[in-house]
Each structure stands twice: as structure tokens, then as C-alpha cells.
Amino acid sequence: MKFKIFSAIIIAKAMTFLLRLSGSGGTSLPGKAAMAVKADLLSYLSKDVRTILITGTNGKTTTARIISEILRKSGKTYFENKSGANLISGITAAFALNSTSFGKIKSEFAVIECDEAAFKTVGKHINASIVVVTNLFRDQLDRYGEITHALNSIIDGIRSSPNAALILNSDDSLSYSIKGLVPNRTYLFGINSPPYGLDADFISDAPYCIKCKSRYEYDFRTYAHLGGFRCPGCGYRRESPDYSADEISLGSSFSEALFSLKGDSIRAKVAIPGAYNIYNALAAAAAAGELGLRPELIIDGISTFRSGFGRMEVLDLEGISIHMILVKNPAGLNQVINFLANDPVRKILVMILNDRHADGTDISWIWDANFEKISAAADIFPRIILSGTRAVELLLRFKYAGLDTAAIKTTGSYQDVISEAMGQNTERLPVYILPTYTAMFDFRKALSRKYKIKKFWK
Amino acid sequence: MDELRICHLYPDLLNLYGDRGNICALRNRLEWRGIRAIVSEVPSGTAFSASGHDIVFIGGGQDFEQEVLLNDLSGEKTRLIKEAVESGVVFLAICGGYQLLGTHYTTHEGLQYDFTGIMDIHTIGDKKRMIGDYMFDMDNGGKPLRIAGFENHSGKTYLGEGIRPLGKIIRGFGNNGADGTEGARYRNVFCSYSHGPLLPKNPSLCDILLETALKRRYGDYSLSKLDDSIEQRASELIVKRLS
């Protein structure tokens, strides 16, 4: 029994070491190999660690980063599963790598982001202290099917953690509906005033009540289907959140808001821009608050954390700032477009659309993204470069959004993208790169061939 | 100035990934030719006018909202949609929108939902989803038109007497994965399983819809040519991959 655990951990550690020597940062293979030796290794390793599980469609990585930063500032020891290894294999590997060969975890906390479809399986192995559900949006229907499947997967996964504090988004009628379906004590986070004003346009993924199918009415909306929803049919409605933000001002490199953490009101800055990151900050604040961490350290963490891999991540390459923002679904992409079009700084825009399995083979969602906003603000986008396996489809989307396609560069070569965005960037304009999942890894590889940037597992 | 009135029927319920792309193509390809496009939305709970539209678009949806949809269709609306179809209004119906023009849908557990019965087609739910890039040849009186799209459906649709398929499957599943047919044609109704942006990538099909509607409204009509080189490149990429 003990020997199996020992072998599984050693295998995971050794394989990871060898993979890194060969230049790969993969953790999914070592995880799979360890599970082949001991299928429930994760249950064993996680039982004495206080685990914070973060799931939902968008914002998992950023929320995890902020929680980690607050733990660090509070002097706690923790580990996390970095670089998007958020299926059972990657999570198992993260625990194995942070354990002694005899299965003893050295850290007090584990901050784990988990894919929403995998949550059902991962949840079974972990008796978490905190479960955070950031939000639910339509995402990769070719992989996940209907949005309600993700919801059911999350509900199933929570059942093994009956003592966990459950952190839900009060503004999201989909994920908030979990409250009451599970016995967990529940705490809510939400935004009390619309960050984009009242006339912003929205595509809703959830216009009809999840409980009775009447059409929701809204007191206010923040974005997509999020906001002050109420159902005239059955009375299901947004509840006032325990952790909230008001008086939001959005900037190019950070936002500011008045945070209320269970009654403690503090005006503070969120270290990375974009209204959606205020939600991530609140989700992290709620998790940290329920772990009993001090409000001033929570605020400090929100104001100073460094963004995760490809999440509003900024690299400075030879005096040009490169911003990497992963895009994967219309709700997320619309938030990024809002941010880019509302920030008046002139910029070079690069979008890289791949349609491999991990990106989603169905790229139809780009037609739900509001590229018309980029077209309306065309003068702040003097150079647009498109790449990836479906670059031409992007070009087509930009054409129908009203952009001048003759001024757009389309190329299959990342070296071309780099020389267009960097080499010919005499004004040193900031470069915003919007890659899909596999494009983010490939493009970073191409960048690191030309510039010194850190490997993603570090 | 000539004009077409385009109706997006059920944009609140039938709006799965990228369906808006079709409205976007219809509108742009009119405006690029100096023809006015008047786009209106008819969500559930609002009235549909049988004579108020030249082109009606119906997209695909999730199962969750099907009940809301069937309630809305149970009243006057079914009769008015049928009236529009019979009078020759151009329809483009995709996936769920296609299925609801038929007589019924039987789930794979055997539960039957009655649909509008506007066309003699019916759909049977299957456990296995039919997903992926696909292509078909559309019958276009002479040289067939090669159409590239993406399908994602679990319903298998069967055509009754008097209903022609929209085309013949070259790669992929189409209506049911068995009889080689894709989509349906009836009066000026065009149905397909190609969800998302079918028209931007297949501009000839878009122009067939526009021209049919313009002829119906203004008599003889022929559309000027547009530069479709980007559209062709996008479509050819899929055709090449599947060939």
C-alpha cells in the first residue's frame, strides 16, 4: 500500500524532471503515470492539506494567483497547479510534486484551479476547505455541450466537500443557483454598480430563469448575463453579496474600486486592468476572508499580485510592452475587446486563432464577439496582425465587422508576427496579443527563441 | 433605394455560437451593393408579422430553453410563420430552428415534442452528437455549389414526401448520418445543420437568399458581383482539410 504511494510519487517526480530537461513543462503525463500506479493518489495526498478549489468558466487562473499572493503576504505556505494543468492528471501531479516521496505535503495550503467539466471527478478526491465558482458562460460547446452540463459537474464535485465554504458569484444567475442545492455554507461576491454604465450592450448566455424559465428582469447589468437579475416568475433573484465592489474606475493598467469585505470598506486598486478582473479580485477576497486572513492583507494582495501566464500578463521586450491575454469564449473576448477599445492608448493588436482540440474545434464563437467595437475605434488600432490555423476566418470576421482588410496583415508564421509587431514598431506602441489556448504556448515558444523570457512552469 | 426587411426570429432563444454571423452577412452584402437592410428582432413574447419580412432567419438553441420556445409557438405564431412560408418569404433555418419547422422531435428516451408541422420533416434524438467540420454540395440548377460548415447536433432529421434536401453530403453527417442528405428545401425555405456563420463563408448561398428575396419583392433582379476572395479562402481551407 505505502509502496504504491511511494512509487507513484517517485514516478511523477522523475517524469517531470526528465520532461523539463527535454524542454517541456508538461505535467499531465507524469500525473497520468502516477495515477496508473495508484488511482486515488490525489485523495491520499490531499487529505491533510487545506485545499482551495477554484472552478468556473472564466477567471480561474487569475483568482488563484490573487489567493496565492494573499497567502504569501499572510506568511502561509502554499502551492498551486500552475500553467493550466487543471484536469485530474495535472492536479494529481501538482500534489505529487509538492509532497515528500512518502506522501507528506510540506505546505499548509493548496490553491488549485480545476476545469469545470473535470470538477466532477477532481472534487470526489478532495475534501476542500474552500470551493470558489467564478462564473459560468458558454464555452466550447463542441467539448462541453450545454452550459447546464458544466453546472451539474460542479454540483457533483462539491458533494465530497460538505464542510467547505462555498464562494459564489451573486451576479451570475447560473452559478449562484448552486446555493441551496448543496448543504455548504455559502458566501457571495458581486459588483454593486455597472462598470460600463447603463447603456452597454450585452449578449446574454442565460436570458431565462434557470429555475422556472421566465425571462429575467435586471436592475442593472455588469456584462454578459451578470448583474442584478430577478425572476418575475418564481422570485429567484440576486442576493446582496458579502464581498462587493462599488464606485469602479477602469484604467489602462489597473482599476480602482471601493471594496466592502463583510462590512470593512476599503478603497483599493486591482493590480491588472479590465472590469472582469474586479470579479476575480472579489472571488479571491471572499476565499481569503473565509480562510480568516486579515482584510488589509487581502487588499494588499489584490493591489500587488502579478498576473498569471497569459492573463493580462505584461512582458517588456526591448522597450516594447507585450500584453498577453488568453481568449477562449465570447464572454471573455468581449471583455477584452471592451478593455482594448475603451482604453484610448494607440496599440498594435495581434490575434491568433487556433482550432485544435484544446482551443475548441468550433470557432463559430468569434462571430459572437463584438469586433464592431474595434472597428468603431479603428484609429487606436493602427496595426492589426492575424495568425493561427484559422487566421483567414478571423480576417473574414474583421471584414464583416467593418474593418479595412487591406490594412490587416494575415500570416501563418509567428516569426512574421514578431517582426511585424516588434521589428517594424518604430513608435514602440504597446502590443496586445490575444491567442487561443494552444496558440499561447506556440507563440510564446516563438518569442522565447528571439528574446529571453522565462519558461512557463517557473 | 431598394431594401430588404430581415427578421431575426427568436434571437433570445436560438442564438447558439455565432448565429449572428448570418445576419451580419445578409446585412453587409446588401449594404455593400447600396441596398438598404432593415434588420428587426422578434424575440419570444413578441408578435410576428407574416407579411412584414422578406427574409427570416432562425438559429440553433440549447435544449434548456426549448420549453419556452414551444410555449411561444403554441399560440398564433405557428400559424403566422406558416403563412409567411407558404407565401414565399425566404427563410434560413439552422439546427434547432430547422427542426422546429418539422412535425415533431422524439428524444432518445422516446418522449415526443410536437413542433410546428410547417414542413413534413421530423427529428429523432440520439445519444451520440454529430460534431465537426463538414461539407456538402448544394443543388443549384446546374453546377452544384460546394458548401463548407461546422455541424454540432444530436438530432437526426428525416425528410418526408415533397421535401427536397438542401444538398448531398460529401464529408460529415448531415441530416442523419445515414442517407447522405443535408438540410431541406421547401418553397423558399432553406434549412441546414451548419451552425454558426454559414453565410459569411459561403457568400454564393448568401446571395442566392438575397436574390430570391429581391426577385420576390421587385421582380427580375440580379445582384452585382462583390470581391469574395477572403470568403473563398476561408471556405477553401475547410474544403481542403476535408478532401
XYZ file of C-alpha atoms in Angstrom:
701
model
C 0.000 0.000 0.000
C 2.591 2.530 1.162
C 4.911 1.228 -1.507
C 2.389 2.066 -4.235
C 2.111 5.627 -2.986
C 5.882 5.905 -2.836
C 6.298 4.570 -6.401
C 3.541 6.759 -7.815
C 5.108 9.898 -6.331
C 8.610 8.965 -7.463
C 7.339 8.300 -10.999
C 5.587 11.675 -11.161
C 8.656 13.489 -9.859
C 11.103 11.688 -12.117
C 8.985 12.112 -15.238
C 8.516 15.803 -14.573
C 12.252 16.216 -14.083
C 13.006 14.431 -17.359
C 10.337 16.342 -19.267
C 11.783 19.623 -18.037
C 15.286 18.575 -19.087
C 13.878 17.984 -22.556
C 12.401 21.494 -22.527
C 8.764 20.592 -21.894
C 6.820 21.864 -18.921
C 4.111 19.236 -19.198
C 2.618 17.813 -16.007
C -0.291 15.895 -17.420
C 1.781 12.836 -18.431
C 3.502 12.498 -15.022
C 0.072 12.775 -13.418
C -1.354 10.054 -15.633
C 1.605 7.771 -14.939
C 1.265 8.268 -11.176
C -2.456 7.520 -11.357
C -1.733 4.325 -13.289
C 0.189 3.114 -10.218
C -2.205 4.473 -7.637
C -5.557 5.643 -8.994
C -6.621 7.522 -5.866
C -3.252 9.131 -5.182
C -4.927 12.544 -5.141
C -7.296 11.520 -2.311
C -4.354 10.328 -0.261
C -2.125 13.339 -0.829
C -4.800 15.993 -0.351
C -6.262 14.741 2.894
C -4.030 16.766 5.238
C -3.808 19.933 3.142
C -6.227 22.830 3.335
C -7.286 22.986 -0.305
C -8.894 25.900 -2.083
C -10.576 24.638 -5.270
C -11.344 27.206 -7.930
C -13.605 26.391 -10.857
C -15.919 28.198 -13.327
C -15.660 29.254 -16.973
C -13.528 32.392 -16.831
C -11.108 33.835 -14.280
C -9.842 30.655 -12.578
C -6.140 31.344 -13.067
C -6.289 34.987 -12.038
C -8.389 34.204 -8.959
C -5.873 31.508 -7.950
C -2.996 33.938 -8.424
C -4.582 36.521 -6.147
C -5.388 33.955 -3.442
C -1.773 32.733 -3.564
C -0.483 36.271 -3.234
C -2.690 36.913 -0.192
C -1.475 33.652 1.391
C 2.122 34.665 0.703
C 1.596 38.088 2.273
C -0.051 36.403 5.257
C 3.091 34.291 5.759
C 1.402 30.990 4.900
C 2.965 28.161 2.948
C 1.092 27.003 -0.170
C 1.495 25.504 -3.606
C -0.581 25.811 -6.747
C -1.102 23.981 -10.019
C 0.313 26.434 -12.496
C 0.213 26.693 -16.252
C -3.313 25.492 -16.823
C -2.746 21.896 -15.689
C -6.287 21.828 -14.383
C -7.558 18.343 -15.183
C -7.231 15.418 -12.765
C -3.830 14.388 -14.126
C -2.291 17.845 -13.785
C -3.756 18.341 -10.323
C -2.523 14.932 -9.156
C 0.931 15.829 -10.476
C 0.886 19.152 -8.608
C 0.221 17.372 -5.300
C 2.843 14.695 -6.015
C 5.499 17.277 -6.866
C 4.810 19.145 -3.658
C 4.919 16.098 -1.456
C 7.815 14.164 0.052
C 8.468 10.774 -1.504
C 6.484 9.291 1.368
C 3.352 11.325 0.626
C 3.699 14.127 3.137
C 2.754 17.562 1.816
C 5.028 20.279 3.065
C 2.669 23.228 2.557
C -0.299 24.195 4.689
C -2.458 25.251 1.705
C -3.057 24.087 -1.868
C -4.512 26.601 -4.328
C -5.961 24.524 -7.153
C -7.784 25.645 -10.270
C -9.929 22.983 -11.858
C -11.607 22.723 -15.253
C -15.378 22.842 -14.780
C -16.055 19.639 -16.742
C -13.344 17.826 -14.729
C -14.643 19.145 -11.409
C -16.997 16.218 -11.028
C -14.019 13.830 -10.943
C -11.488 16.013 -9.151
C -13.997 17.031 -6.481
C -14.506 13.378 -5.491
C -10.869 13.096 -4.420
C -10.568 16.315 -2.459
C -12.253 17.366 0.761
C -11.715 21.063 0.173
C -11.746 23.882 2.732
C -12.990 26.398 0.172
C -14.692 25.943 -3.199
C -14.867 29.019 -5.457
C -17.078 29.108 -8.550
C -16.080 32.210 -10.517
C -18.912 32.251 -13.093
C -20.457 30.199 -15.901
C -20.560 31.186 -19.548
C -20.966 29.320 -22.789
C -17.632 27.819 -23.592
C -16.518 25.366 -26.246
C -19.854 23.731 -26.898
C -18.100 21.169 -29.079
C -16.426 19.812 -25.940
C -18.780 20.593 -23.085
C -22.232 20.550 -24.711
C -24.828 22.604 -22.933
C -23.974 25.072 -20.207
C -26.090 23.109 -17.713
C -23.685 20.153 -18.038
C -20.892 22.240 -16.534
C -23.232 23.324 -13.758
C -24.123 19.718 -12.920
C -20.475 18.691 -12.970
C -19.687 21.379 -10.410
C -22.619 20.422 -8.175
C -21.499 16.769 -8.236
C -17.938 17.755 -7.381
C -18.958 19.858 -4.380
C -20.772 16.951 -2.741
C -17.495 15.428 -1.482
C -16.635 18.646 0.346
C -19.667 19.181 2.600
C -17.658 21.228 5.088
C -16.136 23.575 2.555
C -17.159 27.216 2.480
C -18.699 27.745 -0.937
C -17.926 31.049 -2.660
C -20.408 32.031 -5.381
C -20.951 34.971 -7.716
C -24.167 36.727 -6.682
C -24.427 38.405 -10.111
C -24.365 35.175 -12.132
C -27.813 33.578 -12.199
C -26.274 30.301 -13.412
C -23.622 29.557 -10.798
C -25.446 31.321 -7.951
C -28.210 28.745 -8.416
C -25.911 26.183 -6.739
C -26.715 27.809 -3.396
C -29.311 25.714 -1.640
C -28.710 22.672 -3.856
C -25.774 21.645 -1.641
C -25.585 21.834 2.158
C -22.461 24.009 2.261
C -22.370 27.366 3.983
C -22.216 29.896 1.172
C -20.690 33.356 0.811
C -21.285 35.670 -2.132
C -19.232 38.163 -4.082
C -20.558 40.677 -6.585
C -20.361 44.105 -8.150
C -22.990 46.599 -6.953
C -22.794 49.168 -9.736
C -22.361 48.710 -13.510
C -18.726 49.358 -14.501
C -19.540 50.266 -18.133
C -22.555 52.474 -17.428
C -26.145 51.606 -18.194
C -26.113 51.725 -21.980
C -23.536 48.981 -22.600
C -24.726 46.244 -24.962
C -24.786 42.646 -23.899
C -25.209 39.189 -25.306
C -26.772 37.024 -22.641
C -25.963 33.337 -22.226
C -28.839 32.980 -19.779
C -31.891 35.147 -20.509
C -34.343 32.701 -18.932
C -34.678 31.709 -15.287
C -32.790 28.529 -14.508
C -35.497 27.538 -12.035
C -38.783 28.386 -13.792
C -37.814 29.562 -17.313
C -39.415 33.007 -17.075
C -37.473 35.870 -18.602
C -35.216 37.652 -16.102
C -35.507 41.353 -15.411
C -32.436 43.330 -14.404
C -31.940 46.246 -12.005
C -28.513 46.744 -13.574
C -26.056 44.720 -15.647
C -22.295 44.492 -15.368
C -21.619 42.429 -18.510
C -22.983 39.415 -20.424
C -25.723 37.895 -18.228
C -24.150 39.166 -14.996
C -25.856 41.779 -12.858
C -28.853 42.474 -10.668
C -31.140 39.793 -12.073
C -34.570 38.911 -10.743
C -37.162 36.466 -11.994
C -40.730 37.768 -12.148
C -41.988 34.169 -12.331
C -40.606 32.486 -9.222
C -38.855 35.272 -7.321
C -35.352 33.813 -7.778
C -33.069 36.845 -7.614
C -29.630 38.261 -6.887
C -28.868 38.440 -3.212
C -26.791 41.204 -1.698
C -23.152 39.980 -1.720
C -20.925 39.590 1.373
C -17.891 40.775 -0.596
C -18.618 43.583 -3.026
C -17.204 46.403 -5.142
C -18.665 49.851 -5.885
C -17.561 53.132 -7.435
C -15.409 51.435 -10.047
C -12.996 53.337 -12.239
C -11.285 51.466 -15.078
C -7.774 52.374 -16.259
C -5.241 51.155 -18.841
C -3.038 49.310 -16.404
C -5.196 48.869 -13.294
C -8.712 49.541 -11.917
C -9.861 51.116 -8.686
C -12.934 50.394 -6.597
C -14.441 50.707 -3.175
C -14.292 47.200 -1.740
C -16.560 46.049 1.011
C -15.327 42.882 2.717
C -18.109 41.758 5.054
C -18.559 45.321 6.248
C -14.935 46.529 6.104
C -14.911 49.241 3.423
C -11.562 49.929 1.770
C -10.807 51.853 -1.419
C -8.143 49.975 -3.340
C -6.601 49.249 -6.670
C -6.745 45.954 -8.604
C -3.275 45.258 -9.987
C -4.408 44.349 -13.519
C -6.952 46.167 -15.727
C -10.336 45.003 -17.045
C -13.703 45.045 -15.269
C -13.807 41.249 -15.224
C -10.695 41.204 -13.045
C -12.640 43.052 -10.349
C -14.810 39.937 -10.137
C -11.682 37.811 -9.857
C -10.345 40.055 -7.102
C -13.646 39.737 -5.225
C -13.722 35.953 -5.618
C -10.195 35.781 -4.170
C -11.080 38.231 -1.384
C -14.045 36.086 -0.391
C -11.931 32.901 -0.339
C -9.210 34.591 1.714
C -11.773 36.204 4.014
C -13.341 32.821 4.761
C -9.898 31.382 5.474
C -9.703 34.041 8.187
C -6.964 36.118 6.576
C -6.774 39.803 7.506
C -8.614 42.385 5.328
C -5.574 44.678 4.972
C -3.506 41.749 3.665
C -6.330 40.777 1.314
C -6.423 44.298 -0.108
C -2.636 44.371 -0.302
C -2.708 41.121 -2.318
C -5.357 42.424 -4.721
C -3.329 45.589 -5.333
C 0.032 43.984 -5.924
C -0.364 40.456 -7.308
C 1.273 39.577 -10.605
C -0.977 38.242 -13.318
C -0.822 34.619 -14.368
C 0.507 33.151 -17.572
C -1.233 34.864 -20.472
C -3.771 36.628 -18.257
C -3.125 40.325 -18.867
C 0.490 39.309 -18.485
C 2.953 42.058 -19.407
C 6.416 41.358 -20.804
C 8.898 44.105 -21.568
C 10.878 43.120 -24.656
C 13.496 45.631 -25.754
C 11.436 48.584 -24.569
C 8.143 47.433 -26.080
C 5.434 46.231 -23.734
C 3.817 42.980 -24.795
C 0.466 42.130 -23.225
C -0.682 38.521 -23.474
C -4.383 37.933 -22.955
C -5.738 34.412 -23.433
C -9.109 34.335 -25.221
C -11.322 31.277 -25.399
C -15.007 32.205 -25.438
C -17.212 35.135 -26.482
C -17.915 36.372 -22.936
C -14.200 36.603 -22.164
C -13.250 38.000 -25.559
C -15.953 40.674 -25.325
C -14.475 41.777 -22.005
C -11.036 42.039 -23.574
C -12.446 43.988 -26.550
C -14.229 46.345 -24.133
C -10.968 46.939 -22.351
C -8.924 47.476 -25.545
C -11.471 49.744 -27.241
C -12.198 51.865 -24.148
C -8.527 52.452 -23.343
C -7.564 55.356 -25.665
C -3.879 54.361 -25.975
C -2.859 53.516 -29.588
C -1.821 49.902 -29.813
C -0.863 47.053 -32.083
C -3.401 44.246 -31.989
C -2.402 40.645 -32.674
C -4.980 37.884 -32.582
C -4.070 34.227 -33.009
C -6.907 31.770 -33.558
C -6.203 28.038 -33.473
C -8.845 25.323 -33.735
C -7.046 22.369 -32.158
C -8.816 20.217 -29.575
C -7.708 22.296 -26.573
C -8.826 25.509 -28.271
C -12.188 24.108 -29.297
C -12.552 22.824 -32.850
C -15.588 25.044 -33.361
C -14.562 28.630 -33.939
C -18.063 29.968 -34.567
C -17.865 31.922 -31.297
C -15.756 34.647 -32.883
C -18.980 35.782 -34.582
C -20.492 36.459 -31.162
C -17.594 38.694 -30.172
C -18.132 42.363 -30.668
C -15.319 43.190 -33.130
C -17.568 46.005 -34.361
C -16.280 47.905 -31.304
C -12.734 47.657 -32.645
C -13.988 48.885 -35.986
C -15.675 51.876 -34.286
C -12.381 52.731 -32.539
C -10.217 51.933 -35.593
C -7.880 54.922 -35.122
C -6.424 53.473 -31.894
C -5.614 50.227 -33.747
C -3.124 51.404 -36.394
C -1.804 47.876 -36.978
C -3.714 44.615 -36.807
C -1.993 41.273 -37.324
C -3.855 37.961 -37.539
C -2.412 34.485 -37.272
C -3.155 30.887 -36.243
C -4.653 27.905 -38.034
C -7.866 29.887 -38.686
C -6.370 33.314 -39.378
C -8.410 33.662 -42.570
C -11.672 33.131 -40.701
C -10.595 35.936 -38.344
C -9.868 38.140 -41.325
C -13.349 37.372 -42.600
C -14.807 38.289 -39.207
C -12.865 41.581 -39.227
C -14.102 42.284 -42.760
C -17.733 41.826 -41.728
C -17.107 43.949 -38.619
C -16.301 46.798 -40.992
C -12.504 46.952 -40.761
C -10.323 47.715 -43.761
C -8.888 44.292 -44.583
C -6.205 45.749 -46.865
C -4.573 47.253 -43.761
C -4.620 43.949 -41.854
C -1.659 41.583 -42.031
C -2.523 37.876 -42.062
C 0.285 35.382 -41.661
C 0.759 31.774 -40.703
C 4.254 32.420 -39.411
C 4.876 33.533 -35.831
C 8.281 34.882 -36.883
C 6.407 37.220 -39.251
C 4.053 38.232 -36.455
C 7.021 39.075 -34.243
C 8.860 41.059 -36.881
C 5.687 42.974 -37.827
C 4.747 43.739 -34.222
C 8.245 44.308 -32.832
C 10.718 44.987 -35.636
C 8.546 47.433 -37.526
C 7.174 49.045 -34.363
C 9.284 52.217 -34.530
C 6.859 54.157 -32.307
C 7.187 51.452 -29.642
C 3.427 51.117 -29.344
C 2.209 48.584 -26.803
C 1.426 45.216 -28.399
C -1.685 43.295 -27.302
C -1.610 39.614 -28.186
C -4.874 37.670 -27.987
C -4.104 33.972 -28.511
C -6.343 30.959 -28.045
C -5.017 28.244 -25.749
C -2.595 26.286 -27.934
C -1.619 29.474 -29.791
C -0.482 30.963 -26.479
C 2.034 28.161 -25.943
C 3.258 28.114 -29.524
C 3.592 31.859 -29.782
C 5.480 32.043 -26.515
C 7.888 29.433 -27.824
C 8.473 31.564 -30.911
C 9.003 34.632 -28.707
C 11.487 32.842 -26.465
C 13.545 31.848 -29.491
C 14.099 35.518 -30.175
C 14.008 37.022 -26.663
C 14.901 35.780 -23.211
C 11.655 35.059 -21.391
C 11.057 32.653 -18.554
C 9.759 29.166 -19.140
C 6.118 28.896 -18.212
C 6.417 26.391 -15.372
C 8.681 28.666 -13.381
C -33.310 52.900 -52.674
C -34.241 49.217 -52.757
C -34.472 47.472 -49.435
C -34.957 44.122 -47.742
C -36.540 43.553 -44.358
C -34.590 40.912 -42.459
C -36.088 39.300 -39.382
C -34.036 37.540 -36.712
C -36.648 35.251 -35.190
C -36.029 34.196 -31.576
C -32.649 35.926 -31.121
C -33.168 35.444 -27.370
C -33.630 31.659 -27.567
C -31.999 30.497 -30.765
C -28.637 32.216 -30.722
C -26.078 29.500 -30.201
C -22.462 30.085 -31.128
C -22.092 32.548 -33.951
C -25.623 32.580 -35.347
C -25.426 36.371 -35.553
C -22.799 35.915 -38.265
C -25.569 35.055 -40.730
C -27.491 38.257 -40.036
C -24.208 40.133 -40.303
C -23.546 38.625 -43.763
C -27.065 39.300 -45.072
C -26.902 42.906 -43.907
C -23.390 43.660 -45.153
C -23.835 42.070 -48.559
C -26.919 44.213 -49.154
C -25.304 47.405 -47.899
C -22.119 46.853 -49.918
C -24.403 46.924 -53.007
C -26.263 50.034 -51.959
C -29.403 48.148 -50.926
C -30.916 49.095 -47.590
C -31.071 46.335 -44.943
C -33.679 46.738 -42.253
C -32.996 44.195 -39.509
C -35.596 43.547 -36.840
C -35.585 41.122 -33.945
C -38.621 39.121 -32.952
C -37.862 37.522 -29.578
C -40.276 35.248 -27.731
C -43.328 37.026 -26.430
C -43.487 39.500 -29.305
C -45.683 39.427 -32.403
C -44.548 38.030 -35.745
C -45.920 39.548 -38.936
C -46.443 37.114 -41.811
C -46.135 39.837 -44.443
C -43.687 42.170 -42.701
C -40.415 40.438 -43.629
C -38.548 39.493 -46.784
C -36.043 37.155 -45.125
C -36.469 35.334 -41.823
C -33.510 33.802 -40.018
C -33.933 31.166 -37.295
C -30.832 29.871 -35.497
C -29.974 26.979 -33.197
C -30.510 26.730 -29.444
C -29.843 24.772 -26.290
C -32.269 22.142 -25.001
C -32.733 24.127 -21.802
C -34.820 26.825 -23.468
C -36.857 24.510 -25.696
C -39.862 24.620 -23.386
C -40.014 28.433 -23.540
C -39.856 28.163 -27.310
C -42.642 25.590 -27.604
C -44.893 27.671 -25.345
C -44.322 30.705 -27.500
C -45.034 28.742 -30.684
C -48.203 27.166 -29.358
C -50.291 30.281 -29.982
C -50.808 32.417 -33.041
C -47.158 32.426 -34.035
C -47.058 28.993 -35.675
C -49.945 29.955 -37.974
C -48.249 33.234 -38.932
C -44.887 31.585 -39.625
C -46.659 29.009 -41.789
C -48.454 31.773 -43.655
C -45.118 33.501 -44.309
C -43.561 30.234 -45.547
C -46.489 29.451 -47.862
C -46.470 32.948 -49.313
C -42.841 32.544 -50.356
C -40.951 34.559 -47.733
C -37.304 33.454 -47.732
C -36.327 31.503 -44.618
C -32.928 30.353 -43.450
C -33.329 27.897 -40.585
C -30.361 26.310 -38.833
C -30.144 23.318 -36.492
C -32.819 23.856 -33.780
C -34.576 26.388 -35.996
C -34.618 23.791 -38.789
C -36.007 21.086 -36.508
C -38.829 23.267 -35.229
C -40.240 23.744 -38.731
C -40.891 19.990 -38.764
C -43.717 17.967 -37.281
C -42.075 16.620 -34.144
C -38.953 15.737 -32.194
C -38.630 12.435 -30.402
C -35.965 12.285 -27.676
C -33.757 9.203 -27.441
C -35.773 8.220 -24.349
C -38.870 8.172 -26.580
C -40.502 11.407 -25.381
C -42.274 13.232 -28.197
C -42.489 17.011 -28.605
C -44.833 18.369 -31.249
C -43.302 21.119 -33.353
C -44.905 23.482 -35.866
C -45.519 20.971 -38.648
C -44.849 23.610 -41.269
C -42.729 21.105 -43.186
C -43.009 17.333 -43.391
C -39.790 16.505 -41.589
C -39.134 15.049 -38.162
C -36.186 14.588 -35.876
C -35.146 11.767 -33.574
C -32.701 12.467 -30.764
C -29.598 10.325 -30.458
C -27.104 9.913 -27.635
C -24.131 10.476 -29.857
C -23.535 14.011 -31.081
C -22.529 14.613 -34.674
C -19.796 17.212 -34.414
C -17.185 18.657 -36.721
C -16.291 20.462 -39.911
C -18.281 19.095 -42.825
C -19.155 19.887 -46.405
C -21.951 19.275 -48.868
C -22.904 20.009 -52.449
C -25.951 22.173 -52.773
C -28.247 21.610 -55.722
C -28.216 24.881 -57.639
C -29.764 24.056 -61.002
C -26.639 23.085 -62.926
C -23.241 23.117 -61.272
C -23.596 22.153 -57.617
C -22.426 24.658 -55.033
C -19.817 23.355 -52.562
C -20.698 24.496 -49.019
C -18.325 24.231 -46.005
C -19.617 24.413 -42.461
C -19.492 23.075 -38.908
C -22.175 20.773 -37.541
C -22.974 20.035 -33.893
C -26.248 18.205 -33.301
C -27.604 15.068 -31.677
C -30.916 15.110 -33.535
C -31.267 13.000 -36.673
C -33.640 14.547 -39.176
C -35.645 12.658 -41.789
C -37.358 14.280 -44.769
C -40.939 13.448 -45.760
C -42.513 13.395 -49.193
C -42.257 16.629 -51.107
C -39.288 17.912 -49.150
C -36.001 18.054 -51.048
C -32.665 18.036 -49.270
C -30.611 21.223 -49.424
C -27.660 19.211 -50.622
C -25.721 15.975 -50.738
C -23.172 15.245 -48.017
C -19.563 14.998 -49.207
C -17.881 14.790 -45.769
C -19.579 14.649 -42.379
C -23.005 13.584 -41.141
C -25.681 15.996 -42.376
C -29.321 15.225 -41.614
C -28.898 11.828 -40.010
C -25.514 10.386 -40.864
C -27.119 7.627 -42.929
C -28.985 8.739 -46.061
C -26.374 11.186 -47.362
C -28.717 14.156 -47.311
C -28.077 17.527 -45.727
C -30.698 20.108 -44.834
C -34.011 20.723 -46.503
C -35.667 22.847 -49.200
C -39.364 23.748 -49.344
C -40.876 26.801 -51.099
C -38.273 29.490 -50.312
C -37.185 27.823 -47.084
C -33.529 26.811 -46.791
C -32.630 24.563 -43.844
C -29.217 23.336 -42.749
C -27.332 21.813 -39.842
C -24.398 24.127 -40.458
C -24.478 26.141 -37.254
C -22.752 29.426 -36.686
C -21.524 31.512 -39.569
C -22.771 29.579 -42.586
C -23.326 32.605 -44.823
C -20.089 34.617 -44.359
C -18.025 31.641 -45.503
C -20.444 30.692 -48.267
C -21.254 34.003 -49.967
C -22.871 32.372 -53.025
C -25.501 30.833 -50.776
C -25.995 34.201 -49.079
C -26.508 35.829 -52.456
C -28.994 33.133 -53.523
C -31.100 34.005 -50.467
C -30.826 37.734 -51.134
C -31.606 37.386 -54.827
C -34.611 35.141 -54.170
C -35.996 37.715 -51.754
C -35.266 40.657 -54.065
C -36.928 38.917 -57.036
C -39.980 38.170 -54.966
C -40.245 41.804 -53.958
C -39.089 43.669 -57.063
C -39.461 41.215 -59.954
C -36.430 40.430 -62.075
C -33.288 41.277 -60.129
C -29.636 40.490 -60.425
C -27.018 41.270 -57.803
C -23.737 42.937 -58.673
C -20.538 40.959 -58.071
C -18.509 41.517 -54.895
C -14.890 40.710 -54.161
C -15.232 37.407 -52.296
C -11.587 36.409 -52.201
C -11.372 36.301 -48.381
C -14.645 34.378 -48.169
C -13.292 31.870 -50.686
C -10.021 31.426 -48.820
C -11.896 30.748 -45.563
C -14.137 28.209 -47.234
C -11.355 26.538 -49.238
C -9.358 25.930 -46.064
C -12.123 23.650 -44.768
C -12.750 22.033 -48.146
C -9.042 21.265 -48.497
C -8.818 19.800 -44.994
C -11.762 17.517 -45.634
C -10.702 16.436 -49.118
